[in-house]
Amino acid sequence: TRSVFFSRHGESMYNLDQRLGGDPSLSPNGWKYAEALPGLVSKLLGDQPLTIWTSTLKRTAETAGGLPYKKMQWKALDELDAGLCDGLTYEDVEERYPEEYAMRDENKFEFRYRGGESYRDVVLRLEPVIMELERQQNIMIISHQAVLRCIYAYFLDIGPEELPYLKIPLHTVMKLTWTAYGCDIQMYKIDI
Ligand code: F6P
């Protein structure tokens, strides 16, 4: 059977106050996740080979830092670009751009941040990643919440209304396995 592993980066300094985007480093708890990850991965994988795909942002490289496998960076795995709202908190966005905030709430999949991206844009830019993923064995992707929602929805056949609200928890490795019926997901949470 074929499996792919996914994880969000460890908690970042921006996650602490729910700030969008940016290129922050991990928080102290995020570093603990990065330290615990190699143990979990070797338990799940045994001595099979693995290739790690990260985004080009610091927090995914830091999360992958201790994993003793080949690594590759994809710009296409970077977090959804919040454009003008990059670096703001959700509260800031609501205060400074109330109309955009309301529009996003109305149609989160299609909403494109000014100077940034929509979920639809992310789905499109992920196409080459997904094509490559389907040809490969033993890949672990360390990326971001919005990107992993898109990848997860692709394999589990989840539509655009539900996709932007999928729960992709922090500090959890997700294992996607192809079965006779479709795809099966298992979650392995690391308690920090
Ligand atoms: O809060 C973490 C984060 O990855 C942000 O960088 C990003 O903008 C956001 O989640 C995406 O989630 P949502 O589309 O629900 O705002």
Coordinates of N, CA, C and O and ligand atoms in Angstrom, one line a residue:
T1 N 0.8 -1.2 0.0 CA 0.0 0.0 0.0 C 0.9 1.3 0.0 O 2.0 1.3 0.5
R2 N 0.3 2.3 -0.5 CA 1.0 3.6 -0.7 C 0.5 4.6 0.4 O -0.7 4.7 0.6
S3 N 1.4 5.3 1.0 CA 1.0 6.3 2.0 C 1.8 7.6 1.8 O 2.9 7.5 1.2
V4 N 1.2 8.7 2.2 CA 1.9 9.9 2.2 C 1.7 10.5 3.6 O 0.6 10.4 4.2
F5 N 2.7 11.2 4.1 CA 2.6 11.8 5.4 C 2.5 13.3 5.3 O 3.2 13.9 4.4
F6 N 1.7 13.9 6.1 CA 1.6 15.4 6.1 C 1.7 15.9 7.5 O 1.2 15.3 8.4
S7 N 2.3 17.1 7.6 CA 2.2 17.8 8.9 C 2.3 19.3 8.6 O 2.9 19.8 7.7
R8 N 1.6 20.1 9.5 CA 1.8 21.5 9.5 C 3.2 21.7 10.2 O 3.6 20.8 10.9
H9 N 3.8 22.9 10.0 CA 5.0 23.2 10.8 C 4.6 23.3 12.3 O 3.4 23.4 12.6
G10 N 5.6 23.2 13.1 CA 5.3 23.4 14.6 C 4.8 24.8 14.8 O 4.9 25.7 13.9
E11 N 4.1 25.0 15.9 CA 3.6 26.3 16.3 C 4.6 27.4 16.0 O 5.8 27.3 16.5
S12 N 4.2 28.5 15.4 CA 5.1 29.6 15.1 C 4.8 30.7 16.0 O 3.8 30.8 16.7
M13 N 5.7 31.7 16.0 CA 5.5 32.9 16.9 C 4.2 33.6 16.4 O 3.5 34.2 17.3
Y14 N 3.9 33.6 15.1 CA 2.6 34.2 14.7 C 1.4 33.4 15.1 O 0.3 34.0 15.3
N15 N 1.5 32.1 15.2 CA 0.3 31.3 15.6 C -0.1 31.7 17.0 O -1.3 31.6 17.4
L16 N 0.9 32.2 17.8 CA 0.6 32.5 19.2 C -0.5 33.6 19.3 O -1.4 33.5 20.2
D17 N -0.4 34.6 18.4 CA -1.5 35.6 18.5 C -2.3 35.6 17.2 O -2.9 36.7 16.8
Q18 N -2.4 34.5 16.5 CA -3.3 34.3 15.3 C -3.0 35.4 14.3 O -3.9 36.1 13.8
R19 N -1.7 35.6 14.0 CA -1.3 36.5 13.0 C -1.1 35.8 11.6 O -0.7 34.6 11.6
L20 N -1.5 36.4 10.5 CA -1.5 35.8 9.2 C -0.2 35.8 8.6 O 0.5 36.8 8.6
G21 N 0.2 34.7 7.9 CA 1.3 34.7 7.0 C 2.6 35.0 7.6 O 3.0 34.4 8.6
G22 N 3.4 35.9 6.9 CA 4.7 36.2 7.4 C 5.7 35.1 7.3 O 5.4 34.1 6.6
D23 N 6.9 35.3 7.8 CA 7.9 34.3 7.8 C 8.6 34.1 9.2 O 9.8 34.3 9.4
P24 N 7.7 33.9 10.2 CA 8.2 33.8 11.6 C 8.9 32.5 11.8 O 8.7 31.5 11.1
S25 N 9.7 32.4 12.9 CA 10.3 31.2 13.4 C 9.3 30.5 14.3 O 8.2 31.0 14.6
L26 N 9.7 29.3 14.7 CA 8.9 28.5 15.6 C 8.8 29.1 17.0 O 9.8 29.8 17.4
S27 N 7.7 28.8 17.7 CA 7.6 29.2 19.1 C 8.3 28.1 20.0 O 8.7 27.1 19.4
P28 N 8.5 28.4 21.3 CA 9.1 27.3 22.1 C 8.4 26.0 21.9 O 9.1 24.9 21.8
N29 N 7.1 26.0 21.9 CA 6.4 24.7 21.7 C 6.6 24.1 20.3 O 6.6 22.9 20.1
G30 N 6.7 25.0 19.3 CA 7.0 24.6 18.0 C 8.3 23.8 17.9 O 8.4 22.8 17.2
W31 N 9.3 24.4 18.6 CA 10.6 23.7 18.6 C 10.5 22.3 19.3 O 11.2 21.4 18.9
K32 N 9.7 22.2 20.3 CA 9.5 20.9 21.0 C 8.9 19.9 20.0 O 9.3 18.7 20.0
Y33 N 8.0 20.4 19.2 CA 7.4 19.5 18.2 C 8.5 19.0 17.2 O 8.6 17.8 16.9
A34 N 9.3 20.0 16.7 CA 10.4 19.7 15.8 C 11.4 18.6 16.4 O 11.9 17.7 15.7
E35 N 11.6 18.7 17.7 CA 12.5 17.8 18.4 C 11.8 16.4 18.5 O 12.5 15.4 18.5
A36 N 10.5 16.4 18.7 CA 9.8 15.1 18.9 C 9.5 14.4 17.6 O 9.3 13.1 17.6
L37 N 9.5 15.1 16.5 CA 9.0 14.6 15.2 C 9.9 13.4 14.7 O 9.3 12.4 14.2
P38 N 11.2 13.5 14.8 CA 12.0 12.4 14.2 C 11.7 11.0 14.9 O 11.6 10.0 14.2
G39 N 11.4 11.0 16.2 CA 11.0 9.8 16.9 C 9.7 9.2 16.4 O 9.6 8.0 16.1
L40 N 8.7 10.1 16.2 CA 7.4 9.6 15.7 C 7.6 9.1 14.2 O 7.1 8.0 13.9
V41 N 8.3 9.8 13.4 CA 8.4 9.4 12.0 C 9.1 8.1 11.9 O 8.7 7.2 11.1
S42 N 10.2 7.9 12.7 CA 10.9 6.6 12.5 C 10.1 5.5 13.1 O 10.1 4.3 12.6
K43 N 9.2 5.7 14.1 CA 8.3 4.7 14.5 C 7.3 4.3 13.5 O 6.9 3.2 13.3
L44 N 6.8 5.3 12.7 CA 5.7 5.1 11.7 C 6.3 4.4 10.5 O 5.7 3.7 9.8
L45 N 7.6 4.7 10.2 CA 8.2 4.4 8.9 C 9.1 3.2 9.0 O 9.4 2.5 8.0
G46 N 9.6 2.9 10.2 CA 10.7 1.8 10.3 C 11.9 2.3 9.6 O 12.2 3.5 9.6
D47 N 12.5 1.4 8.8 CA 13.7 1.9 8.1 C 13.5 2.1 6.6 O 14.4 2.1 5.8
Q48 N 12.2 2.4 6.2 CA 12.0 2.7 4.8 C 12.5 4.1 4.5 O 12.7 4.9 5.4
P49 N 12.9 4.3 3.3 CA 13.4 5.7 2.9 C 12.3 6.7 2.9 O 11.1 6.3 2.9
L50 N 12.7 8.0 3.0 CA 11.7 9.0 3.0 C 12.3 10.3 2.4 O 13.5 10.5 2.5
T51 N 11.5 11.0 1.7 CA 11.9 12.4 1.2 C 10.9 13.4 1.8 O 9.7 13.2 1.8
I52 N 11.5 14.5 2.4 CA 10.6 15.5 3.0 C 10.5 16.7 2.0 O 11.5 17.2 1.5
W53 N 9.3 17.1 1.8 CA 9.0 18.3 1.0 C 8.5 19.4 2.0 O 7.6 19.2 2.8
T54 N 9.2 20.5 2.0 CA 8.8 21.7 2.8 C 8.4 22.8 1.9 O 8.7 22.8 0.7
S55 N 7.9 23.9 2.5 CA 7.7 25.2 1.7 C 9.1 25.9 1.8 O 10.1 25.3 2.3
T56 N 9.1 27.1 1.3 CA 10.4 27.9 1.4 C 10.4 28.8 2.6 O 11.3 29.6 2.7
L57 N 9.4 28.6 3.5 CA 9.3 29.5 4.7 C 10.0 28.8 5.9 O 10.1 27.6 6.0
K58 N 10.6 29.7 6.7 CA 11.5 29.3 7.8 C 10.8 28.2 8.7 O 11.5 27.3 9.1
R59 N 9.6 28.4 9.0 CA 8.9 27.6 10.0 C 8.8 26.1 9.6 O 8.8 25.2 10.4
T60 N 8.7 25.9 8.2 CA 8.7 24.5 7.8 C 10.1 23.9 7.8 O 10.3 22.7 8.2
A61 N 11.1 24.7 7.4 CA 12.5 24.2 7.4 C 12.9 23.9 8.9 O 13.6 22.8 9.1
E62 N 12.5 24.7 9.8 CA 12.9 24.5 11.2 C 12.2 23.2 11.7 O 12.8 22.5 12.5
T63 N 11.0 23.0 11.3 CA 10.3 21.8 11.8 C 10.9 20.5 11.2 O 11.0 19.5 11.9
A64 N 11.4 20.6 10.0 CA 12.0 19.5 9.4 C 13.5 19.3 9.8 O 14.1 18.2 9.5
G65 N 14.1 20.3 10.4 CA 15.5 20.3 10.7 C 16.1 19.1 11.3 O 17.2 18.7 10.9
G66 N 15.4 18.4 12.2 CA 16.0 17.2 12.8 C 15.7 15.9 12.1 O 16.1 14.9 12.6
L67 N 15.0 16.0 11.0 CA 14.6 14.7 10.3 C 15.8 14.3 9.4 O 16.1 15.1 8.5
P68 N 16.3 13.1 9.6 CA 17.5 12.7 8.9 C 17.2 12.1 7.5 O 17.5 10.9 7.2
Y69 N 16.5 12.9 6.7 CA 16.1 12.4 5.3 C 16.4 13.5 4.3 O 16.7 14.6 4.7
K70 N 16.4 13.1 3.0 CA 16.5 14.1 1.9 C 15.4 15.1 2.0 O 14.3 14.8 2.4
K71 N 15.7 16.3 1.7 CA 14.7 17.4 1.7 C 14.6 18.2 0.4 O 15.6 18.3 -0.3
M72 N 13.5 18.6 0.1 CA 13.3 19.4 -1.1 C 12.3 20.6 -0.7 O 11.3 20.3 0.0
Q73 N 12.6 21.8 -1.2 CA 11.7 22.9 -0.9 C 10.9 23.2 -2.2 O 11.4 23.2 -3.3
W74 N 9.6 23.5 -1.9 CA 8.7 23.9 -3.0 C 8.1 25.2 -2.7 O 7.4 25.4 -1.6
K75 N 8.2 26.2 -3.6 CA 7.5 27.5 -3.4 C 6.0 27.3 -3.4 O 5.3 28.0 -2.7
A76 N 5.6 26.3 -4.2 CA 4.2 26.0 -4.3 C 3.6 25.5 -3.0 O 2.4 25.4 -2.8
L77 N 4.4 25.1 -2.0 CA 3.9 24.7 -0.7 C 3.9 25.9 0.3 O 3.5 25.6 1.5
D78 N 4.2 27.1 -0.1 CA 4.1 28.2 0.8 C 2.7 28.5 1.2 O 1.8 28.2 0.4
E79 N 2.5 29.1 2.3 CA 1.1 29.4 2.8 C 0.4 30.4 1.9 O 1.0 31.2 1.2
L80 N -0.9 30.2 1.9 CA -1.8 31.2 1.1 C -1.3 32.6 1.4 O -1.1 33.0 2.6
D81 N -1.1 33.4 0.3 CA -0.6 34.7 0.5 C -1.7 35.7 0.8 O -2.7 35.9 0.1
A82 N -1.6 36.3 2.0 CA -2.7 37.1 2.5 C -2.5 38.6 2.0 O -3.3 39.5 2.4
G83 N -1.6 38.8 1.1 CA -1.4 40.1 0.4 C -1.3 41.3 1.4 O -0.5 41.2 2.3
L84 N -2.2 42.2 1.3 CA -2.2 43.4 2.1 C -2.4 43.0 3.6 O -2.0 43.8 4.5
C85 N -3.0 41.9 3.9 CA -3.3 41.5 5.3 C -2.2 40.7 5.9 O -2.3 40.3 7.1
D86 N -1.1 40.4 5.1 CA 0.0 39.6 5.6 C 0.6 40.3 6.9 O 0.8 41.5 6.9
G87 N 0.7 39.5 7.9 CA 1.3 40.0 9.2 C 0.3 40.6 10.1 O 0.6 40.9 11.3
L88 N -1.0 40.7 9.7 CA -2.0 41.2 10.6 C -2.7 40.1 11.4 O -2.6 38.9 11.0
T89 N -3.4 40.4 12.5 CA -4.2 39.4 13.2 C -5.6 39.5 12.5 O -5.9 40.4 11.8
Y90 N -6.4 38.5 12.8 CA -7.8 38.5 12.3 C -8.5 39.7 12.8 O -9.3 40.3 12.1
E91 N -8.2 40.1 14.1 CA -8.8 41.3 14.6 C -8.5 42.6 13.9 O -9.3 43.4 13.6
D92 N -7.2 42.7 13.5 CA -6.7 43.8 12.7 C -7.5 43.9 11.4 O -7.9 44.9 11.0
V93 N -7.6 42.7 10.8 CA -8.3 42.7 9.4 C -9.7 43.1 9.6 O -10.2 43.9 8.8
E94 N -10.4 42.6 10.6 CA -11.8 43.0 10.8 C -11.9 44.5 11.0 O -12.8 45.1 10.5
E95 N -11.0 45.1 11.8 CA -11.0 46.5 12.1 C -10.6 47.4 10.8 O -11.3 48.3 10.5
R96 N -9.6 47.0 10.1 CA -9.1 47.8 9.0 C -9.8 47.6 7.7 O -9.9 48.5 6.9
Y97 N -10.2 46.3 7.5 CA -10.8 46.0 6.2 C -12.1 45.2 6.4 O -12.2 44.1 6.0
P98 N -13.1 45.9 7.1 CA -14.3 45.2 7.5 C -15.0 44.6 6.3 O -15.6 43.5 6.4
E99 N -15.0 45.3 5.1 CA -15.7 44.7 3.9 C -15.1 43.4 3.4 O -15.7 42.4 3.1
E100 N -13.7 43.4 3.4 CA -13.0 42.2 3.0 C -13.3 41.1 3.9 O -13.5 39.9 3.5
Y101 N -13.3 41.4 5.2 CA -13.5 40.4 6.3 C -14.8 39.8 6.1 O -15.0 38.5 6.1
A102 N -15.9 40.6 5.8 CA -17.2 40.0 5.6 C -17.3 39.2 4.3 O -17.9 38.1 4.2
M103 N -16.6 39.7 3.2 CA -16.6 39.0 2.0 C -16.0 37.6 2.1 O -16.4 36.6 1.5
R104 N -14.9 37.5 2.9 CA -14.2 36.3 3.1 C -15.1 35.3 3.8 O -15.2 34.1 3.4
D105 N -15.9 35.8 4.7 CA -16.8 35.0 5.5 C -17.9 34.4 4.6 O -18.4 33.3 4.8
E106 N -18.3 35.2 3.6 CA -19.3 34.8 2.7 C -18.9 33.7 1.7 O -19.7 32.8 1.4
N107 N -17.7 33.8 1.2 CA -17.2 32.8 0.2 C -15.8 32.6 0.4 O -14.9 33.2 -0.3
K108 N -15.4 31.8 1.4 CA -14.0 31.7 1.8 C -13.1 31.1 0.7 O -12.0 31.4 0.6
F109 N -13.7 30.2 -0.1 CA -12.9 29.5 -1.2 C -12.5 30.5 -2.3 O -11.4 30.5 -2.7
E110 N -13.4 31.4 -2.7 CA -13.2 32.3 -3.8 C -12.5 33.6 -3.4 O -12.0 34.3 -4.2
F111 N -12.7 33.9 -2.1 CA -12.2 35.2 -1.7 C -10.7 35.4 -1.9 O -9.9 34.6 -1.4
R112 N -10.3 36.4 -2.6 CA -8.8 36.7 -2.9 C -8.4 37.9 -2.1 O -9.0 39.0 -2.3
Y113 N -7.4 37.7 -1.2 CA -6.9 38.9 -0.5 C -6.3 39.9 -1.5 O -5.7 39.5 -2.5
R114 N -6.5 41.2 -1.2 CA -5.9 42.2 -2.1 C -4.4 42.0 -2.2 O -3.8 41.9 -1.1
G115 N -3.9 41.8 -3.4 CA -2.5 41.6 -3.6 C -2.0 40.2 -3.2 O -0.9 39.9 -3.1
G116 N -3.0 39.3 -2.9 CA -2.7 38.0 -2.4 C -3.5 36.9 -3.2 O -3.8 37.1 -4.3
E117 N -3.8 35.9 -2.4 CA -4.4 34.7 -3.1 C -5.7 34.3 -2.4 O -6.0 34.6 -1.3
S118 N -6.5 33.5 -3.2 CA -7.6 32.8 -2.7 C -7.3 31.3 -2.5 O -6.2 30.8 -3.0
Y119 N -8.2 30.6 -1.9 CA -8.0 29.1 -1.8 C -8.0 28.5 -3.2 O -7.2 27.6 -3.5
R120 N -8.8 29.1 -4.1 CA -8.8 28.5 -5.5 C -7.4 28.7 -6.1 O -6.9 27.8 -6.8
D121 N -6.8 29.9 -5.9 CA -5.5 30.1 -6.4 C -4.5 29.1 -5.9 O -3.6 28.6 -6.6
V122 N -4.6 28.7 -4.6 CA -3.7 27.8 -4.0 C -3.9 26.4 -4.6 O -3.0 25.7 -4.9
V123 N -5.2 26.0 -4.8 CA -5.5 24.7 -5.4 C -4.8 24.6 -6.8 O -4.1 23.6 -7.1
L124 N -4.8 25.7 -7.6 CA -4.2 25.7 -8.9 C -2.7 25.6 -8.8 O -2.1 24.8 -9.6
R125 N -2.1 26.4 -7.9 CA -0.6 26.3 -7.9 C -0.1 25.0 -7.3 O 1.1 24.6 -7.5
L126 N -1.0 24.2 -6.7 CA -0.6 22.9 -6.1 C -0.6 21.8 -7.1 O -0.1 20.7 -6.9
E127 N -1.1 22.1 -8.3 CA -1.3 21.0 -9.3 C 0.0 20.3 -9.6 O 0.0 19.0 -9.5
P128 N 1.1 21.0 -9.8 CA 2.4 20.2 -10.1 C 2.8 19.4 -8.9 O 3.4 18.3 -9.0
V129 N 2.6 19.9 -7.7 CA 3.0 19.2 -6.5 C 2.2 17.9 -6.4 O 2.7 16.8 -6.1
I130 N 0.9 18.0 -6.7 CA 0.0 16.8 -6.6 C 0.4 15.8 -7.7 O 0.4 14.5 -7.4
M131 N 0.7 16.3 -8.9 CA 1.1 15.3 -9.9 C 2.4 14.6 -9.5 O 2.5 13.4 -9.7
E132 N 3.3 15.3 -9.0 CA 4.6 14.7 -8.6 C 4.3 13.7 -7.4 O 4.9 12.6 -7.4
L133 N 3.5 14.1 -6.5 CA 3.1 13.2 -5.4 C 2.5 11.9 -5.8 O 2.8 10.8 -5.2
E134 N 1.7 12.0 -6.8 CA 1.1 10.7 -7.3 C 2.1 9.8 -8.0 O 1.8 8.6 -8.1
R135 N 3.3 10.3 -8.4 CA 4.3 9.4 -9.0 C 5.3 8.9 -8.0 O 6.1 8.1 -8.3
Q136 N 5.3 9.5 -6.8 CA 6.3 9.2 -5.8 C 5.9 8.2 -4.7 O 4.7 8.1 -4.5
Q137 N 6.9 7.7 -4.0 CA 6.6 6.9 -2.8 C 7.3 7.6 -1.7 O 8.3 8.2 -1.8
N138 N 6.8 7.3 -0.5 CA 7.5 7.7 0.8 C 7.8 9.2 0.8 O 9.0 9.6 0.9
I139 N 6.8 10.0 0.8 CA 6.9 11.5 0.8 C 6.3 11.9 2.1 O 5.2 11.5 2.5
M140 N 7.0 12.9 2.8 CA 6.3 13.6 3.9 C 6.3 15.1 3.6 O 7.4 15.7 3.2
I141 N 5.1 15.7 3.6 CA 5.0 17.1 3.3 C 4.9 17.9 4.6 O 4.0 17.6 5.4
I142 N 5.7 18.9 4.8 CA 5.6 19.8 6.0 C 5.3 21.2 5.4 O 6.1 21.8 4.8
S143 N 4.0 21.6 5.6 CA 3.6 22.8 5.0 C 2.7 23.6 6.0 O 2.9 23.6 7.2
H144 N 1.6 24.2 5.5 CA 0.9 25.2 6.2 C -0.6 24.8 6.2 O -1.1 24.1 5.3
Q145 N -1.4 25.4 7.1 CA -2.8 25.1 7.2 C -3.6 25.2 5.9 O -4.2 24.2 5.5
A146 N -3.6 26.3 5.2 CA -4.4 26.4 4.0 C -4.0 25.4 2.9 O -4.8 24.8 2.3
V147 N -2.7 25.3 2.8 CA -2.1 24.4 1.7 C -2.5 22.9 2.0 O -3.0 22.2 1.1
L148 N -2.4 22.6 3.3 CA -2.7 21.2 3.6 C -4.2 20.9 3.5 O -4.7 19.8 3.2
R149 N -5.0 21.9 3.8 CA -6.5 21.8 3.5 C -6.7 21.4 2.0 O -7.6 20.6 1.7
C150 N -6.0 22.1 1.2 CA -6.2 21.9 -0.3 C -5.8 20.5 -0.7 O -6.5 19.8 -1.5
I151 N -4.6 20.1 -0.2 CA -4.1 18.7 -0.5 C -5.1 17.6 0.0 O -5.4 16.7 -0.7
Y152 N -5.4 17.8 1.3 CA -6.3 16.9 1.9 C -7.7 16.8 1.2 O -8.2 15.7 0.9
A153 N -8.2 17.9 0.8 CA -9.5 17.9 0.1 C -9.4 17.2 -1.3 O -10.3 16.6 -1.7
Y154 N -8.2 17.4 -1.9 CA -8.0 16.8 -3.2 C -8.1 15.2 -3.1 O -8.9 14.6 -3.8
F155 N -7.4 14.7 -2.1 CA -7.4 13.2 -2.0 C -8.6 12.7 -1.4 O -9.0 11.5 -1.7
L156 N -9.3 13.4 -0.5 CA -10.5 12.9 0.1 C -11.8 13.4 -0.6 O -12.9 13.1 -0.2
D157 N -11.6 14.1 -1.7 CA -12.7 14.5 -2.6 C -13.7 15.3 -1.8 O -14.9 15.0 -1.8
I158 N -13.2 16.4 -1.2 CA -14.0 17.3 -0.5 C -14.2 18.6 -1.3 O -13.2 19.1 -1.8
G159 N -15.4 19.1 -1.3 CA -15.7 20.2 -2.2 C -15.3 21.6 -1.6 O -14.9 21.7 -0.4
P160 N -15.4 22.6 -2.4 CA -15.0 24.0 -2.1 C -15.7 24.7 -0.9 O -15.2 25.6 -0.4
E161 N -16.9 24.2 -0.5 CA -17.5 24.9 0.6 C -16.9 24.4 1.9 O -16.7 25.2 2.8
E162 N -16.5 23.1 1.9 CA -16.0 22.5 3.2 C -14.5 22.8 3.3 O -14.0 22.9 4.4
L163 N -13.8 22.8 2.1 CA -12.3 22.8 2.1 C -11.7 23.8 3.0 O -10.9 23.5 3.8
P164 N -12.1 25.1 3.0 CA -11.4 26.2 3.7 C -11.7 26.1 5.2 O -11.1 26.9 6.0
Y165 N -12.5 25.2 5.7 CA -12.8 25.0 7.1 C -12.3 23.7 7.7 O -12.5 23.4 8.8
L166 N -11.6 22.9 6.9 CA -11.1 21.6 7.4 C -10.2 21.8 8.5 O -9.4 22.8 8.6
K167 N -10.3 20.9 9.5 CA -9.4 21.1 10.7 C -8.1 20.3 10.4 O -8.1 19.1 10.3
I168 N -7.0 21.1 10.4 CA -5.7 20.5 10.2 C -5.0 20.9 11.5 O -4.4 22.0 11.5
P169 N -5.0 20.0 12.5 CA -4.4 20.4 13.8 C -2.9 20.6 13.8 O -2.2 20.0 13.0
L170 N -2.4 21.5 14.6 CA -1.0 21.6 14.9 C -0.4 20.3 15.5 O -1.2 19.6 16.2
H171 N 0.8 20.1 15.4 CA 1.6 19.1 16.2 C 1.0 17.7 16.0 O 0.9 16.9 16.9
T172 N 0.6 17.4 14.7 CA -0.1 16.2 14.4 C 0.4 15.7 13.0 O 0.5 16.5 12.1
V173 N 0.9 14.4 13.0 CA 1.3 13.9 11.7 C 0.0 13.1 11.1 O -0.6 12.4 11.8
M174 N -0.3 13.4 9.9 CA -1.4 12.8 9.2 C -0.9 11.8 8.2 O 0.0 12.1 7.4
K175 N -1.4 10.6 8.3 CA -0.9 9.5 7.3 C -2.1 9.2 6.4 O -3.2 8.7 6.8
L176 N -1.9 9.5 5.1 CA -2.9 9.2 4.1 C -2.5 7.9 3.4 O -1.4 7.8 2.9
T177 N -3.4 6.9 3.4 CA -3.2 5.7 2.7 C -4.2 5.4 1.7 O -5.4 5.6 1.9
W178 N -3.8 4.9 0.5 CA -4.7 4.6 -0.5 C -5.2 3.2 -0.3 O -4.4 2.2 0.0
T179 N -6.5 3.0 -0.2 CA -7.1 1.7 0.0 C -7.9 1.3 -1.2 O -8.0 2.1 -2.2
A180 N -8.6 0.2 -1.2 CA -9.4 -0.3 -2.3 C -10.6 0.7 -2.6 O -11.1 0.8 -3.7
Y181 N -11.0 1.4 -1.5 CA -12.2 2.2 -1.6 C -11.9 3.7 -1.9 O -12.8 4.5 -2.2
G182 N -10.7 4.1 -1.6 CA -10.4 5.5 -1.7 C -9.2 5.8 -0.8 O -8.2 5.1 -0.8
C183 N -9.3 6.8 0.0 CA -8.2 7.2 0.9 C -8.6 7.1 2.4 O -9.7 7.4 2.7
D184 N -7.7 6.7 3.2 CA -7.9 6.5 4.6 C -6.9 7.5 5.3 O -5.8 7.6 4.9
I185 N -7.4 8.1 6.4 CA -6.5 9.1 7.1 C -6.3 8.6 8.5 O -7.3 8.2 9.2
Q186 N -5.1 8.6 8.9 CA -4.8 8.4 10.4 C -4.0 9.6 10.9 O -3.2 10.2 10.2
M187 N -4.3 9.9 12.2 CA -3.7 11.1 12.8 C -2.9 10.7 14.0 O -3.3 9.9 14.8
Y188 N -1.7 11.2 14.1 CA -0.8 10.9 15.2 C -0.4 12.3 15.9 O 0.4 13.0 15.3
K189 N -1.0 12.5 17.0 CA -0.8 13.8 17.7 C 0.4 13.6 18.6 O 0.6 12.6 19.3
I190 N 1.3 14.6 18.7 CA 2.4 14.7 19.6 C 1.9 15.6 20.7 O 1.7 16.8 20.5
D191 N 1.9 15.2 22.0 CA 1.5 16.0 23.1 C 2.7 16.8 23.5 O 3.7 16.2 23.9
I192 N 2.6 18.1 23.5 CA 3.7 19.0 23.9 C 3.5 19.4 25.3 O 2.5 19.9 25.6
Ligands
F6P1 O1 -2.9 31.0 11.3 C1 -2.1 30.2 10.5 C2 -2.3 30.3 9.1 O2 -1.5 29.4 8.4 C3 -2.1 31.7 8.5 O3 -0.7 32.0 8.1 C4 -3.0 31.7 7.3 O4 -3.3 32.9 6.7 C5 -4.2 31.0 7.8 O5 -3.7 30.1 8.8 C6 -5.1 30.3 6.8 O6 -6.3 29.9 7.5 P1 -7.6 30.7 7.2 O7 -7.8 30.5 5.7 O8 -8.6 29.9 8.0 O9 -7.5 32.1 7.7

